[in-house]
Short mmCIF file of C-alpha atoms and ligand atoms in Angstrom, two decimals:
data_model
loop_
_atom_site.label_atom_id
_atom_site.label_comp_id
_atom_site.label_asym_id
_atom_site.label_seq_id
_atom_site.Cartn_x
_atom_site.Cartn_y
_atom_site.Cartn_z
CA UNK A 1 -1.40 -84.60 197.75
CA UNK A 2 2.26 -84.96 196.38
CA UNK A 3 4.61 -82.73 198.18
CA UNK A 4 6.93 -82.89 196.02
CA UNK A 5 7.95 -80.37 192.77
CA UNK A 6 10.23 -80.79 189.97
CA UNK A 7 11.21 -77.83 188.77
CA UNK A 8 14.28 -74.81 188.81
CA UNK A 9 14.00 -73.53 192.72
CA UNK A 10 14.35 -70.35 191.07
CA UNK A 11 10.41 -71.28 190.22
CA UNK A 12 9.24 -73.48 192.80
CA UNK A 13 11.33 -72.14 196.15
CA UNK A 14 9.80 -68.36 195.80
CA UNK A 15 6.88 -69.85 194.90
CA UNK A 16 6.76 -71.62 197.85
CA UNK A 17 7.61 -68.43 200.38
CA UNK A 18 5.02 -66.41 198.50
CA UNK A 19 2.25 -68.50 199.66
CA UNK A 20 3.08 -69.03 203.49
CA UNK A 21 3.70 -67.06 206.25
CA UNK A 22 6.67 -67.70 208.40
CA UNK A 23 8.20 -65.71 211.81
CA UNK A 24 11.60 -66.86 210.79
CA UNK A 25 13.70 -68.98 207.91
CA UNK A 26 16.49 -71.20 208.50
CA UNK A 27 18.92 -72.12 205.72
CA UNK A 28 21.16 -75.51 206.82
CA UNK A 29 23.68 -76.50 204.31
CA UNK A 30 27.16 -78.41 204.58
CA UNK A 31 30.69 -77.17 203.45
CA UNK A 32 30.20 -78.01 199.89
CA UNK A 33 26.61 -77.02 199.22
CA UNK A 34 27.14 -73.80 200.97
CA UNK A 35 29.49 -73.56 198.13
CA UNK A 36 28.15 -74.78 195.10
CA UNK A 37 24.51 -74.15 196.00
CA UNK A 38 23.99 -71.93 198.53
CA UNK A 39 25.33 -68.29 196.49
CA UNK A 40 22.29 -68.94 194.40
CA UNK A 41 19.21 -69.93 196.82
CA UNK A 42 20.61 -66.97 198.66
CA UNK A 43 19.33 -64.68 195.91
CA UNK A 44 15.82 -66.13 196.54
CA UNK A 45 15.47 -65.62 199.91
CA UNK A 46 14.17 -62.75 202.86
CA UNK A 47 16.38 -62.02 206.02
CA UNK A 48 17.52 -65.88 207.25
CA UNK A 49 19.89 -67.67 209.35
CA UNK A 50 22.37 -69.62 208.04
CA UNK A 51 23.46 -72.62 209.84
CA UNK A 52 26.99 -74.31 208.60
CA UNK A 53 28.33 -77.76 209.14
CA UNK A 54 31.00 -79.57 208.29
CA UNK A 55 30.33 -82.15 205.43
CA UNK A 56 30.02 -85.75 205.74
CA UNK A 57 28.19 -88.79 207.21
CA UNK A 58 30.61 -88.47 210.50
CA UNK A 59 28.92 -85.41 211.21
CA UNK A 60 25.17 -87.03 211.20
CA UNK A 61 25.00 -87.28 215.46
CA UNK A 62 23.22 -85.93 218.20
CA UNK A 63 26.72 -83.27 218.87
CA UNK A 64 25.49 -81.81 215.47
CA UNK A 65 21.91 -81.59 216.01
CA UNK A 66 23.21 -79.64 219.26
CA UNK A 67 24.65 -77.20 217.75
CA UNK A 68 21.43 -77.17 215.09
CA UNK A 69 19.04 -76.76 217.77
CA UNK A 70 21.27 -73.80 219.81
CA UNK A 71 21.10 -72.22 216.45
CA UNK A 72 17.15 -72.17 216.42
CA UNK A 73 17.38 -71.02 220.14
CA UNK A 74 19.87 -68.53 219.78
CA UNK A 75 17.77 -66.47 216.90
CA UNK A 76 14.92 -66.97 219.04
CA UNK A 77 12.83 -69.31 216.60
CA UNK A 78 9.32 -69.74 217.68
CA UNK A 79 6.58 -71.64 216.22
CA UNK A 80 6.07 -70.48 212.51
CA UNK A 81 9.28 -70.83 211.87
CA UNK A 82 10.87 -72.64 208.91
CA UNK A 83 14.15 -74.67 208.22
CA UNK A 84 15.14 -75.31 204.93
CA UNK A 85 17.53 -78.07 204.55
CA UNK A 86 20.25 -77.63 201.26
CA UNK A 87 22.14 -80.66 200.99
CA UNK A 88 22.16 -84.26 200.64
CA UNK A 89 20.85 -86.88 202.51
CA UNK A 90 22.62 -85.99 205.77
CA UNK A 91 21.65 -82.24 205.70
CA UNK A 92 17.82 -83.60 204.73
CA UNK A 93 17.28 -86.72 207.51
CA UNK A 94 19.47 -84.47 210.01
CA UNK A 95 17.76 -80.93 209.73
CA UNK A 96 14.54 -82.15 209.04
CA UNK A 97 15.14 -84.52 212.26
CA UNK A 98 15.75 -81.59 214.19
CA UNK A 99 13.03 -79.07 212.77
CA UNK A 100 10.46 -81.90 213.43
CA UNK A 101 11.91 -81.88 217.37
CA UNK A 102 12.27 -78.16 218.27
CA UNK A 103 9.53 -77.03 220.15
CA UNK A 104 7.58 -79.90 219.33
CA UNK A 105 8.59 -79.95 215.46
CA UNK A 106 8.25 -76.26 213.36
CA UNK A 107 7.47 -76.31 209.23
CA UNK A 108 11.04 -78.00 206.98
CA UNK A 109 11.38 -77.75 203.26
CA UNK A 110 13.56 -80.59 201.50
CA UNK A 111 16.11 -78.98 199.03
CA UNK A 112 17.72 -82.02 197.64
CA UNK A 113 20.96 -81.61 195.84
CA UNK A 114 22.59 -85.13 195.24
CA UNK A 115 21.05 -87.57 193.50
CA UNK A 116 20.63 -90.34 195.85
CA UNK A 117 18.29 -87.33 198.19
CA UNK A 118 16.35 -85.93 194.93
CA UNK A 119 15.65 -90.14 194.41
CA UNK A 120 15.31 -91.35 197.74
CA UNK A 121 16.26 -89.24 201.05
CA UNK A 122 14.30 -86.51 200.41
CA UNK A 123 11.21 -88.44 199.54
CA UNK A 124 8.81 -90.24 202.24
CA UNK A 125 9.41 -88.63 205.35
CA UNK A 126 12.07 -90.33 207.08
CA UNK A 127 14.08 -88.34 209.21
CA UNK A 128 17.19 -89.23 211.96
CA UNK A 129 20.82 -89.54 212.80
CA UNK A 130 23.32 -92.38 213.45
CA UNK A 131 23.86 -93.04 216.82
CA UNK A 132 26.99 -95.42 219.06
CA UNK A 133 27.70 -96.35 215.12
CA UNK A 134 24.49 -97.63 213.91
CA UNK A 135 22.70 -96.30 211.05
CA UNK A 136 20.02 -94.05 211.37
CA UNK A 137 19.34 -95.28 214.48
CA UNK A 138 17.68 -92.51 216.38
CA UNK A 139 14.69 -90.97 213.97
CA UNK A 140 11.12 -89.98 213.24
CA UNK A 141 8.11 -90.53 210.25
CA UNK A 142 7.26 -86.97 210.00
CA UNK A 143 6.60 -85.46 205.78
CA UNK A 144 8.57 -82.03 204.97
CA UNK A 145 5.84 -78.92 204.19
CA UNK A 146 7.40 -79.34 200.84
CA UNK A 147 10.32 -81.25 198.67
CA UNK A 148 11.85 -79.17 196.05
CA UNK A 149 13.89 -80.99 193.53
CA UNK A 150 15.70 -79.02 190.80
CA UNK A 151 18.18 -81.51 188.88
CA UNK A 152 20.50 -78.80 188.01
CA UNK A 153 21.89 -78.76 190.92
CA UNK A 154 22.86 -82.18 190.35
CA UNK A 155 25.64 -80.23 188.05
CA UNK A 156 28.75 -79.86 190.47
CA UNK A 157 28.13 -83.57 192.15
CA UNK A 158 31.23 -85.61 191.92
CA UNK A 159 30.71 -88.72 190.09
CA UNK A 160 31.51 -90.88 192.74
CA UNK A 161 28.73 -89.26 194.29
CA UNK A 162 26.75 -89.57 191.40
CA UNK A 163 27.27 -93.28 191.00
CA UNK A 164 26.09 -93.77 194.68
CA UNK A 165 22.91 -92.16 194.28
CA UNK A 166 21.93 -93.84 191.05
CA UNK A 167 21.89 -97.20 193.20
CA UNK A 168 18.82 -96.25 194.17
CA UNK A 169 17.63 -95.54 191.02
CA UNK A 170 18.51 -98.89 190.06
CA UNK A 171 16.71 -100.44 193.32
CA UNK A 172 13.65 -98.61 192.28
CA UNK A 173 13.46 -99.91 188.80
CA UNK A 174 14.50 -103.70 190.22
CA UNK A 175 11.31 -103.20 192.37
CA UNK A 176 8.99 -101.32 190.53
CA UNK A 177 9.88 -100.84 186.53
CA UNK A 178 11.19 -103.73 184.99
CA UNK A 179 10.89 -101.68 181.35
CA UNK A 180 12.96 -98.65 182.83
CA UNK A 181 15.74 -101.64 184.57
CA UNK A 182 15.83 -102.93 180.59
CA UNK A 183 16.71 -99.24 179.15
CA UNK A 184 19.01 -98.25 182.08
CA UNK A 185 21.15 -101.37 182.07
CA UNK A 186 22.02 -100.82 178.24
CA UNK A 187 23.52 -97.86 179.13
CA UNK A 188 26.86 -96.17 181.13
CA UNK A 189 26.76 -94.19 183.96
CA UNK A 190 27.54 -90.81 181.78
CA UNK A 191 24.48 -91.72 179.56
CA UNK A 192 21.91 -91.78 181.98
CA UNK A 193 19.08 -89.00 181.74
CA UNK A 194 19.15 -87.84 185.15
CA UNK A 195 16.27 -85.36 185.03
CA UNK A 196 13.94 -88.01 183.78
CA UNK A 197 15.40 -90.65 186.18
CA UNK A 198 14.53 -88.64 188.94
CA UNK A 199 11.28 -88.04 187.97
CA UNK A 200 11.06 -91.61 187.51
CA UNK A 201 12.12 -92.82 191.05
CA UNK A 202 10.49 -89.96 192.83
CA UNK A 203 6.70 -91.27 191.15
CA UNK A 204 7.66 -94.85 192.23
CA UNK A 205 8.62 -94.29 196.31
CA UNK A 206 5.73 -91.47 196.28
CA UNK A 207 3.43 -94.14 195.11
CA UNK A 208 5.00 -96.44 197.33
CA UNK A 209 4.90 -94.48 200.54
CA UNK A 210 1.45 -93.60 200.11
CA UNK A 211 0.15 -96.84 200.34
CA UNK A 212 2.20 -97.19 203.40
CA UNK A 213 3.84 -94.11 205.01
CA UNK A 214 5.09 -95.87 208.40
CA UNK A 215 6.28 -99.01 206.87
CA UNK A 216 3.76 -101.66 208.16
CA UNK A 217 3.78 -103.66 205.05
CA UNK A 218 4.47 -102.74 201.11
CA UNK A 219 6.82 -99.42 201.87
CA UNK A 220 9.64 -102.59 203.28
CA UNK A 221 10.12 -103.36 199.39
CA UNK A 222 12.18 -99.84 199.46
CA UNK A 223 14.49 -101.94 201.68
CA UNK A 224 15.97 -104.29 198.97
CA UNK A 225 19.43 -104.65 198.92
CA UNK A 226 19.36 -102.56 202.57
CA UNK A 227 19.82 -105.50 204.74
CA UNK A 228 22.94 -106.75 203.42
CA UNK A 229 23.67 -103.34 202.31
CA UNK A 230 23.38 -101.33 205.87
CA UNK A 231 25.52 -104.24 207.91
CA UNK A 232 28.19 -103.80 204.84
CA UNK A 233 28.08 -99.96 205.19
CA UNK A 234 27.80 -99.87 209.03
CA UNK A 235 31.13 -102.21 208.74
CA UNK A 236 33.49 -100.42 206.99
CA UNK A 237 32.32 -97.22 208.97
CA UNK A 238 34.54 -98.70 211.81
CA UNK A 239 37.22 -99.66 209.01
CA UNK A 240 40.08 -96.92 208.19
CA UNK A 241 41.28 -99.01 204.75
CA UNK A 242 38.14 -98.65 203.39
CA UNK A 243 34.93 -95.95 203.27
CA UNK A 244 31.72 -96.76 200.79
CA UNK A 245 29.12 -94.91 200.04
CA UNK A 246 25.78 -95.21 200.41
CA UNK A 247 24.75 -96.22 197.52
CA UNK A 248 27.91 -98.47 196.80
CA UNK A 249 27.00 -100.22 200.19
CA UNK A 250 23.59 -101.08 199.16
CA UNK A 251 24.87 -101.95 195.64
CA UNK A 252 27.13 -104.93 197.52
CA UNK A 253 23.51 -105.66 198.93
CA UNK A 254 21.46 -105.63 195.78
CA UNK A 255 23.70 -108.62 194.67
CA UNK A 256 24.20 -110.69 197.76
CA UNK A 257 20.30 -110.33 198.35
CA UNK A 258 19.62 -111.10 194.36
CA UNK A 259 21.61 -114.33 195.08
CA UNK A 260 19.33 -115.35 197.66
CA UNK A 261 16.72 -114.48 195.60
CA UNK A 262 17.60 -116.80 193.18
CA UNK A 263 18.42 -119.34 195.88
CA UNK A 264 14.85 -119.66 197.18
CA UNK A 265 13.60 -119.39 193.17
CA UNK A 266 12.31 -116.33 193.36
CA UNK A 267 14.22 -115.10 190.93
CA UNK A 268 15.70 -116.70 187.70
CA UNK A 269 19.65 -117.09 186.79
CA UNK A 270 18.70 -114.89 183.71
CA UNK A 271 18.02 -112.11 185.47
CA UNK A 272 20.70 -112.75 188.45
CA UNK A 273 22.98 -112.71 185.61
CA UNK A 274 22.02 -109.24 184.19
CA UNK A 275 21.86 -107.48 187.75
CA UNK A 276 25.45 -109.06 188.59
CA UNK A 277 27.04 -107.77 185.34
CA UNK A 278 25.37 -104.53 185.23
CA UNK A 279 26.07 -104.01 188.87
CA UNK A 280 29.93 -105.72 188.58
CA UNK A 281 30.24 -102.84 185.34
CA UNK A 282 28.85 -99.60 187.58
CA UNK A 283 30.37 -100.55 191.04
CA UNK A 284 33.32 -102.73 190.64
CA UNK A 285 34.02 -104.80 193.18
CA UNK A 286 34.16 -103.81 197.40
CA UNK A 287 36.39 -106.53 198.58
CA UNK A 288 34.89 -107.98 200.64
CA UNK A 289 37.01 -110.40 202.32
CA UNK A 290 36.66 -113.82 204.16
CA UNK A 291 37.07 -112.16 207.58
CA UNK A 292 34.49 -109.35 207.12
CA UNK A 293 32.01 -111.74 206.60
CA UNK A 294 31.34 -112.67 210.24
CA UNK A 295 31.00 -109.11 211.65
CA UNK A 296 28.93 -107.81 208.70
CA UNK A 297 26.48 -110.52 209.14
CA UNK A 298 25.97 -109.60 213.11
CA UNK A 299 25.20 -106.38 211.80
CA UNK A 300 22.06 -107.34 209.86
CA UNK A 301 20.33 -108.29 213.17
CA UNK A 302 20.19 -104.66 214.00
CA UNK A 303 18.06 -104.27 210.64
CA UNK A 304 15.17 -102.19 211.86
CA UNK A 305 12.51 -105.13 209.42
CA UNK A 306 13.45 -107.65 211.55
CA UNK A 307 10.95 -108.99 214.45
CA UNK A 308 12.97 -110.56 216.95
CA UNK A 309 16.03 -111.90 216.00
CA UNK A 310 14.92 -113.47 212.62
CA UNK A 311 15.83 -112.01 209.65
CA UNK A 312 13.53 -110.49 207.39
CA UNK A 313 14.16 -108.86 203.72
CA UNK A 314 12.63 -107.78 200.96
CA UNK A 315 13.57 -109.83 197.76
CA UNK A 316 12.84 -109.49 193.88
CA UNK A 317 10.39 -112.12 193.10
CA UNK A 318 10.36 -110.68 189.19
CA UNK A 319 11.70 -108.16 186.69
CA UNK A 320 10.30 -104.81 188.65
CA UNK A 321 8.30 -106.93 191.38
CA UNK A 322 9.41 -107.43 194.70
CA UNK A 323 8.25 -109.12 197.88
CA UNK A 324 8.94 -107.97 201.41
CA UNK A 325 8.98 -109.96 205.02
CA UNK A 326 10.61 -112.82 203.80
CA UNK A 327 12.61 -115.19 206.50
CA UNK A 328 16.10 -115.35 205.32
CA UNK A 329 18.75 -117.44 207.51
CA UNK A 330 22.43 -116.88 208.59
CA UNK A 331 23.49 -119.56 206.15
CA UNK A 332 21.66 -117.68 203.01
CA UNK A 333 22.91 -114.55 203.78
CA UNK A 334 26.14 -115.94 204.25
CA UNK A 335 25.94 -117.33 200.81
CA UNK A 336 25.04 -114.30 198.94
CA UNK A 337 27.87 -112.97 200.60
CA UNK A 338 30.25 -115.48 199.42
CA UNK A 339 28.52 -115.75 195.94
CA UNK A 340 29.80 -111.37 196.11
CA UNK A 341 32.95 -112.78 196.86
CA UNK A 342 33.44 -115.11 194.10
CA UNK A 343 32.51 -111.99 191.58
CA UNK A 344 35.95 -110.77 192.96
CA UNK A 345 38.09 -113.60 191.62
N1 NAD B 1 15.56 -90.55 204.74
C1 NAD B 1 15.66 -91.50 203.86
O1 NAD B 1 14.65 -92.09 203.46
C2 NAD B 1 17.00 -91.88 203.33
C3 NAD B 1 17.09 -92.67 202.19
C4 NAD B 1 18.34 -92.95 201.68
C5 NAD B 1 19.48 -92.45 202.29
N2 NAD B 1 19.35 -91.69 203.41
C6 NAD B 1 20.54 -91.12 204.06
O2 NAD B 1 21.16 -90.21 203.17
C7 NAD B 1 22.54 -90.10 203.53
C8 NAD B 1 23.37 -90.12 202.29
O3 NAD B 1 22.98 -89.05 201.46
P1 NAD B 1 23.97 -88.41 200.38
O4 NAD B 1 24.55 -89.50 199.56
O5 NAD B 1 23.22 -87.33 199.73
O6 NAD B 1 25.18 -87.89 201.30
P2 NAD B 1 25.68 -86.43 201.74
O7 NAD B 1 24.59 -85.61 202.24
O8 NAD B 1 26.83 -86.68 202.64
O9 NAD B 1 26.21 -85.80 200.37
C9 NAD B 1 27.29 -86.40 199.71
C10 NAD B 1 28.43 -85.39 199.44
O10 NAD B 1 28.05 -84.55 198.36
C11 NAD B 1 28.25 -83.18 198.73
N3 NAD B 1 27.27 -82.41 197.97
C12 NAD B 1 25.94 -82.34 198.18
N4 NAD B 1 25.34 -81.67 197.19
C13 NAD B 1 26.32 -81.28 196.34
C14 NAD B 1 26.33 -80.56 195.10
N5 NAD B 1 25.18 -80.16 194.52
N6 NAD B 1 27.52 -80.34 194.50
C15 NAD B 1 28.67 -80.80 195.04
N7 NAD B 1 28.73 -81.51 196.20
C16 NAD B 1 27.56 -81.75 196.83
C17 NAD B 1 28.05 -83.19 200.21
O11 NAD B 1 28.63 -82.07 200.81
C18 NAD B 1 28.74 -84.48 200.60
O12 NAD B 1 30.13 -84.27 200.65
C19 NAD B 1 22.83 -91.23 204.46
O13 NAD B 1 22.98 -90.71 205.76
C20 NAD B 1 21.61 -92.12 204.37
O14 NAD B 1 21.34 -92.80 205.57
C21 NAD B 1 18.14 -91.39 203.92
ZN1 ZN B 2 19.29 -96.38 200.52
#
């Protein structure tokens, strides 16, 4: 059964409290959605602590999930009680991380407010933290009690933000929806319709997930454009000139890894051609240069698909079809790279 609701939380989050019964309620949020989010699910809520970190992908380590768990500790959480996690990604895979830890793991609720957590992070049970500078690194499978996903929110997102999120959206219609890639590639960013988006990419990774909820086999197609896109995001964490995104990371992978999908024929031109120019039109380019190509490529053999030290992605073999464990060497991933590159000049 779907955990997951679409609706106002005004609806679905008392809802939710009304039909469980819980010793104690944790709120997490960050700097910004205790902010812009936070005054209202306030409103909606019993006697709860409120736990407060700073905002930011820096602050996804065990040090925070320290202070996280002395929080639990200190109001004496047993059991029954429940952590609701009000934020993006890092509030979601960090909270939820340490929820499904203390005292053996106690009931989380997903409140998703950026896009790329209502499309992806909040979805499928993933949970963890970065650790000595490698993405989610340290983690656990384990599904919230409940993901509730109210688009408005989406309201006071900057559009930087935005536009990193929506990357997934894209992968998801690459992978799954080749009609949905056709209508969202004829239009800009600002004329996207995100409630219907999200409701679009949260049917296709539920569907997904279910088939395969600890990623044995067809969840791994979730992981286009993650290979490439991981090592490039892990690299510029360690570089000062330059931060990206999420979602502007894995966009520099959707198009090195669409390369080699072409390269091995898996792909046609005609189709290279429209992800590159729709991708090129969204993200710009990330300069990449000739000397980050070395260390980005190490990177990828940390990818957590790989068996051994070979290389493994999942690749578009079709509009909205795409195949996973595929053997992909140095040499083609340095390519794809390079072919990025040459959409710089
Ligand atoms: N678990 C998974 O399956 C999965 C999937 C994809 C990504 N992720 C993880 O998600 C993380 C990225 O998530 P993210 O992009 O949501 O980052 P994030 O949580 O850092 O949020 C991005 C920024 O937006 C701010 N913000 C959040 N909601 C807001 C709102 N409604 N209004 C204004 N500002 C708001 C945040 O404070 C932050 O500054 C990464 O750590 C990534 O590894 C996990
Ligand atoms: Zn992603």
């Amino acid at each position: 059964m779907s955990t997951v609701t679409i609706a106002p939380l005004a609806e679905s989050l008392p809802a939710f409290l009304n039909t469980h019964d819980f010793s104690a309620i944790a709120v997490i949020v960050d700097n910004h959605t205790f902010r812009f989010c936070y005054p209202s699910v306030k409103e909606m809520l019993p006697k709860h602590t409120l736990i407060r970190i700073k905002a930011g992908e820096e602050q996804k380590h065990i040090a925070t999930c320290e202070l996280i768990w002395d929080a639990f500790t200190r109001a004496n959480f047993d059991r029954h009680a429940l952590v609701l996690n009000l934020g993006g990604g890092v509030i979601g895979d960090m909270g939820g991380f340490c929820a499904a830890t203390y005292k053996r793991g106690i009931d989380f609720v997903q409140l998703p407010t950026t896009l790329l957590a209502q499309v992806d992070a909040s979805v499928g049970g993933k949970l963890g933290i970065d650790f000595n500078g490698f993405k989610n690194h340290i983690g656990v499978f384990k599904q919230p009690n409940a993901v509730l996903i109210d688009p408005t929110l989406l309201e006071t997102l900057p559009e930087r933000e935005l536009r990193s999120g929506f990357a997934e959206v894209i992968k998801h219609c690459l992978i799954a929806d080749g009609t949905m890639w056709n209508q969202i590639r004829r239009r800009d960013l600002d004329e996207q319709n995100w409630s219907a988006l999200v409701a679009h990419s949260v049917a296709i990774k539920e569907r997904i997930v279910e088939q395969d909820p600890t990623e044995r086999g067809i969840r791994k197609i979730l992981n286009f454009g993650h290979t490439i896109g991981h090592a490039v995001e892990t690299y510029f964490l360690t570089q000062p000139r330059k931060r990206l995104l999420h979602g502007e990371a894995i966009a520099v992978g959707m198009l090195a890894e669409s390369y080699i999908a072409c390269h091995k024929k898996m792909i046609d031109e005609t189709l290279l051609t429209e992800i590159e120019e729709y991708l090129f039109a969204v993200y710009g380019n990330a300069r990449i240069t000739e000397a980050d190509t070395e260390p980005i490529l190490a990177l990828t053999l940390q990818d957590k698909k790989n068996r051994g030290r070979e290389i493994r992605m999942s690749l578009p073999d079709g509009i909205g079809s795409c195949a996973f464990d595929i053997p992909v060497s140095a040499a083609e991933m340095r390519r794809g790279l390079e072919f990025y590159r040459g959409l710089n000049k």
